[in-house]
Amino acid sequence: MNYFELFALPTSFDLDVGELKAKYLELQRHVHPDNFANATERERLMAVQKAAQINDGFDVLKNTDSRAQHILSLNGVELAHETQTLKDPMFLMQQMELREALEDIPSAGDPESALMDFQDEVNGYIKAINRSFSQLFATGDQASFEKAGDEVRKLKFMLKLSQEAIALEDKLFDF
């Protein structure tokens, strides 16, 4: 299913999330169970299925990594359930350094400041990956979509690292 078509949005990585949310609410109003109170069992079932599709589509499109995977899937590049790993030695080295930096934060002289610096660094990488993906997607050729797959793999790593930093913050500062 093409979720961009479901929400009547252009296929774009640079999506207006506010517009997505407005379309989501509009679509959900149309399939709300109250609208089908006097409908047949089949019509009620169809409305429930449509509501599930709308929820799935909203979940996919609101997050950058799943939106990127969806765009690639629409263009013949499947990343779901893949076992392929990145072969970029520079990125692999960067991964190891970031993991070590995250592990060192609890023993830093000022862990709060170290954690903020770490999050800023990771957020900078995420923004750079998003820009790269947008540029590769804009070219629209198959070779660029294949390269964009590596950007999505990098994005997934950075998002996971960001979540681990948030968990560390909760643990260190008892939020």
PDB file of C-alpha atoms in Angstrom:
ATOM      1  CA  MET A   1       0.000   0.000   0.000  1.00  0.00           C
ATOM      2  CA  ASN A   2       1.212   3.475  -0.846  1.00  0.00           C
ATOM      3  CA  TYR A   3       0.578   5.487   2.317  1.00  0.00           C
ATOM      4  CA  PHE A   4       1.326   8.759   0.548  1.00  0.00           C
ATOM      5  CA  GLU A   5      -1.628   8.062  -1.758  1.00  0.00           C
ATOM      6  CA  LEU A   6      -3.799   7.071   1.226  1.00  0.00           C
ATOM      7  CA  PHE A   7      -3.161  10.488   2.791  1.00  0.00           C
ATOM      8  CA  ALA A   8      -3.257  12.322  -0.578  1.00  0.00           C
ATOM      9  CA  LEU A   9       0.258  13.616   0.043  1.00  0.00           C
ATOM     10  CA  PRO A  10       3.135  13.892  -2.416  1.00  0.00           C
ATOM     11  CA  THR A  11       5.717  11.125  -2.112  1.00  0.00           C
ATOM     12  CA  SER A  12       8.426  13.031  -0.295  1.00  0.00           C
ATOM     13  CA  PHE A  13      10.849  12.452   2.522  1.00  0.00           C
ATOM     14  CA  ASP A  14      10.509  16.108   3.526  1.00  0.00           C
ATOM     15  CA  LEU A  15       6.950  15.741   4.725  1.00  0.00           C
ATOM     16  CA  ASP A  16       4.954  18.386   6.605  1.00  0.00           C
ATOM     17  CA  VAL A  17       4.091  16.378   9.720  1.00  0.00           C
ATOM     18  CA  GLY A  18       1.401  18.916  10.669  1.00  0.00           C
ATOM     19  CA  GLU A  19      -0.346  18.346   7.338  1.00  0.00           C
ATOM     20  CA  LEU A  20       0.023  14.584   7.811  1.00  0.00           C
ATOM     21  CA  LYS A  21      -1.624  14.789  11.228  1.00  0.00           C
ATOM     22  CA  ALA A  22      -4.486  16.929   9.873  1.00  0.00           C
ATOM     23  CA  LYS A  23      -5.124  14.405   7.070  1.00  0.00           C
ATOM     24  CA  TYR A  24      -4.920  11.552   9.576  1.00  0.00           C
ATOM     25  CA  LEU A  25      -7.603  13.107  11.763  1.00  0.00           C
ATOM     26  CA  GLU A  26      -9.790  13.850   8.732  1.00  0.00           C
ATOM     27  CA  LEU A  27      -9.536  10.252   7.477  1.00  0.00           C
ATOM     28  CA  GLN A  28     -10.210   8.818  10.933  1.00  0.00           C
ATOM     29  CA  ARG A  29     -13.369  10.942  11.196  1.00  0.00           C
ATOM     30  CA  HIS A  30     -14.693   9.336   8.001  1.00  0.00           C
ATOM     31  CA  VAL A  31     -14.235   5.780   9.281  1.00  0.00           C
ATOM     32  CA  HIS A  32     -15.259   6.405  12.879  1.00  0.00           C
ATOM     33  CA  PRO A  33     -17.529   3.589  14.184  1.00  0.00           C
ATOM     34  CA  ASP A  34     -20.328   6.088  14.968  1.00  0.00           C
ATOM     35  CA  ASN A  35     -20.656   6.701  11.217  1.00  0.00           C
ATOM     36  CA  PHE A  36     -21.399   3.001  10.700  1.00  0.00           C
ATOM     37  CA  ALA A  37     -23.846   2.365  13.548  1.00  0.00           C
ATOM     38  CA  ASN A  38     -26.660   1.477  11.111  1.00  0.00           C
ATOM     39  CA  ALA A  39     -24.427  -0.057   8.452  1.00  0.00           C
ATOM     40  CA  THR A  40     -24.179  -3.710   7.501  1.00  0.00           C
ATOM     41  CA  GLU A  41     -21.708  -5.998   9.220  1.00  0.00           C
ATOM     42  CA  ARG A  42     -19.577  -5.976   6.067  1.00  0.00           C
ATOM     43  CA  GLU A  43     -19.495  -2.147   5.950  1.00  0.00           C
ATOM     44  CA  ARG A  44     -18.531  -1.983   9.639  1.00  0.00           C
ATOM     45  CA  LEU A  45     -15.752  -4.503   9.035  1.00  0.00           C
ATOM     46  CA  MET A  46     -14.499  -2.517   6.034  1.00  0.00           C
ATOM     47  CA  ALA A  47     -14.443   0.665   8.145  1.00  0.00           C
ATOM     48  CA  VAL A  48     -12.424  -1.082  10.850  1.00  0.00           C
ATOM     49  CA  GLN A  49      -9.947  -2.342   8.255  1.00  0.00           C
ATOM     50  CA  LYS A  50      -9.638   1.132   6.744  1.00  0.00           C
ATOM     51  CA  ALA A  51      -9.048   2.624  10.196  1.00  0.00           C
ATOM     52  CA  ALA A  52      -6.250   0.094  10.748  1.00  0.00           C
ATOM     53  CA  GLN A  53      -4.667   1.046   7.394  1.00  0.00           C
ATOM     54  CA  ILE A  54      -4.872   4.726   8.322  1.00  0.00           C
ATOM     55  CA  ASN A  55      -3.211   4.047  11.695  1.00  0.00           C
ATOM     56  CA  ASP A  56      -0.474   1.962  10.051  1.00  0.00           C
ATOM     57  CA  GLY A  57       0.133   4.629   7.423  1.00  0.00           C
ATOM     58  CA  PHE A  58       0.312   7.392  10.009  1.00  0.00           C
ATOM     59  CA  ASP A  59       2.825   5.397  12.067  1.00  0.00           C
ATOM     60  CA  VAL A  60       4.985   4.771   8.988  1.00  0.00           C
ATOM     61  CA  LEU A  61       4.945   8.320   7.656  1.00  0.00           C
ATOM     62  CA  LYS A  62       5.395  10.231  10.923  1.00  0.00           C
ATOM     63  CA  ASN A  63       8.834   8.684  11.631  1.00  0.00           C
ATOM     64  CA  THR A  64      11.758   9.529   9.385  1.00  0.00           C
ATOM     65  CA  ASP A  65      13.308   6.062   9.328  1.00  0.00           C
ATOM     66  CA  SER A  66      10.093   4.194   8.508  1.00  0.00           C
ATOM     67  CA  ARG A  67       9.093   6.923   5.996  1.00  0.00           C
ATOM     68  CA  ALA A  68      12.463   6.505   4.264  1.00  0.00           C
ATOM     69  CA  GLN A  69      12.028   2.720   4.189  1.00  0.00           C
ATOM     70  CA  HIS A  70       8.536   3.137   2.753  1.00  0.00           C
ATOM     71  CA  ILE A  71       9.809   5.424  -0.019  1.00  0.00           C
ATOM     72  CA  LEU A  72      12.539   2.934  -0.854  1.00  0.00           C
ATOM     73  CA  SER A  73      10.048   0.065  -0.845  1.00  0.00           C
ATOM     74  CA  LEU A  74       7.818   1.982  -3.258  1.00  0.00           C
ATOM     75  CA  ASN A  75      10.882   2.224  -5.499  1.00  0.00           C
ATOM     76  CA  GLY A  76      11.832  -1.437  -5.334  1.00  0.00           C
ATOM     77  CA  VAL A  77      14.420  -1.339  -2.532  1.00  0.00           C
ATOM     78  CA  GLU A  78      13.335  -3.538   0.382  1.00  0.00           C
ATOM     79  CA  LEU A  79      15.076  -3.047   3.726  1.00  0.00           C
ATOM     80  CA  ALA A  80      12.543  -4.740   5.984  1.00  0.00           C
ATOM     81  CA  HIS A  81      13.770  -8.012   7.483  1.00  0.00           C
ATOM     82  CA  GLU A  82      17.120  -7.614   5.787  1.00  0.00           C
ATOM     83  CA  THR A  83      20.314  -9.098   7.113  1.00  0.00           C
ATOM     84  CA  GLN A  84      22.670  -6.938   5.059  1.00  0.00           C
ATOM     85  CA  THR A  85      25.041  -4.826   7.111  1.00  0.00           C
ATOM     86  CA  LEU A  86      26.833  -1.631   6.253  1.00  0.00           C
ATOM     87  CA  LYS A  87      30.242  -2.021   4.675  1.00  0.00           C
ATOM     88  CA  ASP A  88      31.293   1.604   5.129  1.00  0.00           C
ATOM     89  CA  PRO A  89      34.503   1.402   7.234  1.00  0.00           C
ATOM     90  CA  MET A  90      34.358   5.102   8.163  1.00  0.00           C
ATOM     91  CA  PHE A  91      30.827   4.745   9.497  1.00  0.00           C
ATOM     92  CA  LEU A  92      31.707   1.535  11.332  1.00  0.00           C
ATOM     93  CA  MET A  93      34.623   3.329  13.022  1.00  0.00           C
ATOM     94  CA  GLN A  94      32.322   6.219  13.882  1.00  0.00           C
ATOM     95  CA  GLN A  95      29.831   3.737  15.401  1.00  0.00           C
ATOM     96  CA  MET A  96      32.507   2.278  17.654  1.00  0.00           C
ATOM     97  CA  GLU A  97      33.692   5.726  18.764  1.00  0.00           C
ATOM     98  CA  LEU A  98      30.160   6.876  19.542  1.00  0.00           C
ATOM     99  CA  ARG A  99      29.436   3.700  21.515  1.00  0.00           C
ATOM    100  CA  GLU A 100      32.619   4.199  23.546  1.00  0.00           C
ATOM    101  CA  ALA A 101      31.716   7.854  24.139  1.00  0.00           C
ATOM    102  CA  LEU A 102      28.248   6.848  25.377  1.00  0.00           C
ATOM    103  CA  GLU A 103      29.756   4.250  27.716  1.00  0.00           C
ATOM    104  CA  ASP A 104      32.183   6.868  29.140  1.00  0.00           C
ATOM    105  CA  ILE A 105      29.499   9.453  29.981  1.00  0.00           C
ATOM    106  CA  PRO A 106      28.625   8.107  33.481  1.00  0.00           C
ATOM    107  CA  SER A 107      32.255   8.484  34.579  1.00  0.00           C
ATOM    108  CA  ALA A 108      32.735  11.959  33.026  1.00  0.00           C
ATOM    109  CA  GLY A 109      33.478  14.914  35.332  1.00  0.00           C
ATOM    110  CA  ASP A 110      30.190  16.537  34.278  1.00  0.00           C
ATOM    111  CA  PRO A 111      27.956  13.731  32.961  1.00  0.00           C
ATOM    112  CA  GLU A 112      25.039  16.075  32.232  1.00  0.00           C
ATOM    113  CA  SER A 113      27.141  18.283  30.000  1.00  0.00           C
ATOM    114  CA  ALA A 114      28.807  15.263  28.369  1.00  0.00           C
ATOM    115  CA  LEU A 115      25.389  13.777  27.639  1.00  0.00           C
ATOM    116  CA  MET A 116      24.119  17.031  26.112  1.00  0.00           C
ATOM    117  CA  ASP A 117      27.224  17.266  23.909  1.00  0.00           C
ATOM    118  CA  PHE A 118      26.752  13.638  22.881  1.00  0.00           C
ATOM    119  CA  GLN A 119      23.077  14.201  21.972  1.00  0.00           C
ATOM    120  CA  ASP A 120      24.015  17.308  19.977  1.00  0.00           C
ATOM    121  CA  GLU A 121      26.600  15.288  18.054  1.00  0.00           C
ATOM    122  CA  VAL A 122      24.167  12.444  17.324  1.00  0.00           C
ATOM    123  CA  ASN A 123      21.419  14.903  16.321  1.00  0.00           C
ATOM    124  CA  GLY A 124      23.880  16.534  13.922  1.00  0.00           C
ATOM    125  CA  TYR A 125      24.555  13.163  12.300  1.00  0.00           C
ATOM    126  CA  ILE A 126      20.824  12.472  12.056  1.00  0.00           C
ATOM    127  CA  LYS A 127      20.222  15.799  10.309  1.00  0.00           C
ATOM    128  CA  ALA A 128      23.097  15.134   7.895  1.00  0.00           C
ATOM    129  CA  ILE A 129      21.742  11.663   7.075  1.00  0.00           C
ATOM    130  CA  ASN A 130      18.248  13.084   6.506  1.00  0.00           C
ATOM    131  CA  ARG A 131      19.666  15.715   4.113  1.00  0.00           C
ATOM    132  CA  SER A 132      21.627  13.054   2.266  1.00  0.00           C
ATOM    133  CA  PHE A 133      18.551  10.835   1.953  1.00  0.00           C
ATOM    134  CA  SER A 134      16.490  13.755   0.610  1.00  0.00           C
ATOM    135  CA  GLN A 135      19.127  14.517  -2.015  1.00  0.00           C
ATOM    136  CA  LEU A 136      19.449  10.885  -3.086  1.00  0.00           C
ATOM    137  CA  PHE A 137      15.667  10.475  -3.239  1.00  0.00           C
ATOM    138  CA  ALA A 138      15.327  13.641  -5.323  1.00  0.00           C
ATOM    139  CA  THR A 139      17.543  12.218  -8.079  1.00  0.00           C
ATOM    140  CA  GLY A 140      14.972   9.469  -8.649  1.00  0.00           C
ATOM    141  CA  ASP A 141      17.303   6.891 -10.210  1.00  0.00           C
ATOM    142  CA  GLN A 142      17.726   3.317  -9.020  1.00  0.00           C
ATOM    143  CA  ALA A 143      21.423   3.685  -8.114  1.00  0.00           C
ATOM    144  CA  SER A 144      20.547   6.594  -5.815  1.00  0.00           C
ATOM    145  CA  PHE A 145      17.790   4.566  -4.169  1.00  0.00           C
ATOM    146  CA  GLU A 146      20.314   1.792  -3.460  1.00  0.00           C
ATOM    147  CA  LYS A 147      22.685   4.353  -1.877  1.00  0.00           C
ATOM    148  CA  ALA A 148      19.757   5.796   0.076  1.00  0.00           C
ATOM    149  CA  GLY A 149      19.305   2.325   1.607  1.00  0.00           C
ATOM    150  CA  ASP A 150      22.702   2.726   3.285  1.00  0.00           C
ATOM    151  CA  GLU A 151      21.612   6.137   4.592  1.00  0.00           C
ATOM    152  CA  VAL A 152      18.534   4.528   6.145  1.00  0.00           C
ATOM    153  CA  ARG A 153      20.722   1.876   7.800  1.00  0.00           C
ATOM    154  CA  LYS A 154      22.889   4.678   9.233  1.00  0.00           C
ATOM    155  CA  LEU A 155      19.798   6.585  10.356  1.00  0.00           C
ATOM    156  CA  LYS A 156      18.484   3.528  12.205  1.00  0.00           C
ATOM    157  CA  PHE A 157      21.773   3.210  14.072  1.00  0.00           C
ATOM    158  CA  MET A 158      21.803   6.893  15.035  1.00  0.00           C
ATOM    159  CA  LEU A 159      18.175   6.833  16.185  1.00  0.00           C
ATOM    160  CA  LYS A 160      18.889   3.761  18.301  1.00  0.00           C
ATOM    161  CA  LEU A 161      21.935   5.464  19.785  1.00  0.00           C
ATOM    162  CA  SER A 162      19.843   8.550  20.549  1.00  0.00           C
ATOM    163  CA  GLN A 163      17.287   6.370  22.368  1.00  0.00           C
ATOM    164  CA  GLU A 164      20.075   4.763  24.377  1.00  0.00           C
ATOM    165  CA  ALA A 165      21.333   8.230  25.351  1.00  0.00           C
ATOM    166  CA  ILE A 166      17.830   9.157  26.530  1.00  0.00           C
ATOM    167  CA  ALA A 167      17.677   5.945  28.571  1.00  0.00           C
ATOM    168  CA  LEU A 168      21.079   6.767  30.076  1.00  0.00           C
ATOM    169  CA  GLU A 169      19.841  10.255  30.948  1.00  0.00           C
ATOM    170  CA  ASP A 170      16.828   8.729  32.723  1.00  0.00           C
ATOM    171  CA  LYS A 171      19.100   6.354  34.608  1.00  0.00           C
ATOM    172  CA  LEU A 172      21.693   8.978  35.603  1.00  0.00           C
ATOM    173  CA  PHE A 173      19.325  11.755  36.574  1.00  0.00           C
ATOM    174  CA  ASP A 174      16.391   9.648  37.768  1.00  0.00           C
ATOM    175  CA  PHE A 175      13.743  11.157  35.463  1.00  0.00           C
TER     176      PHE A 175
END
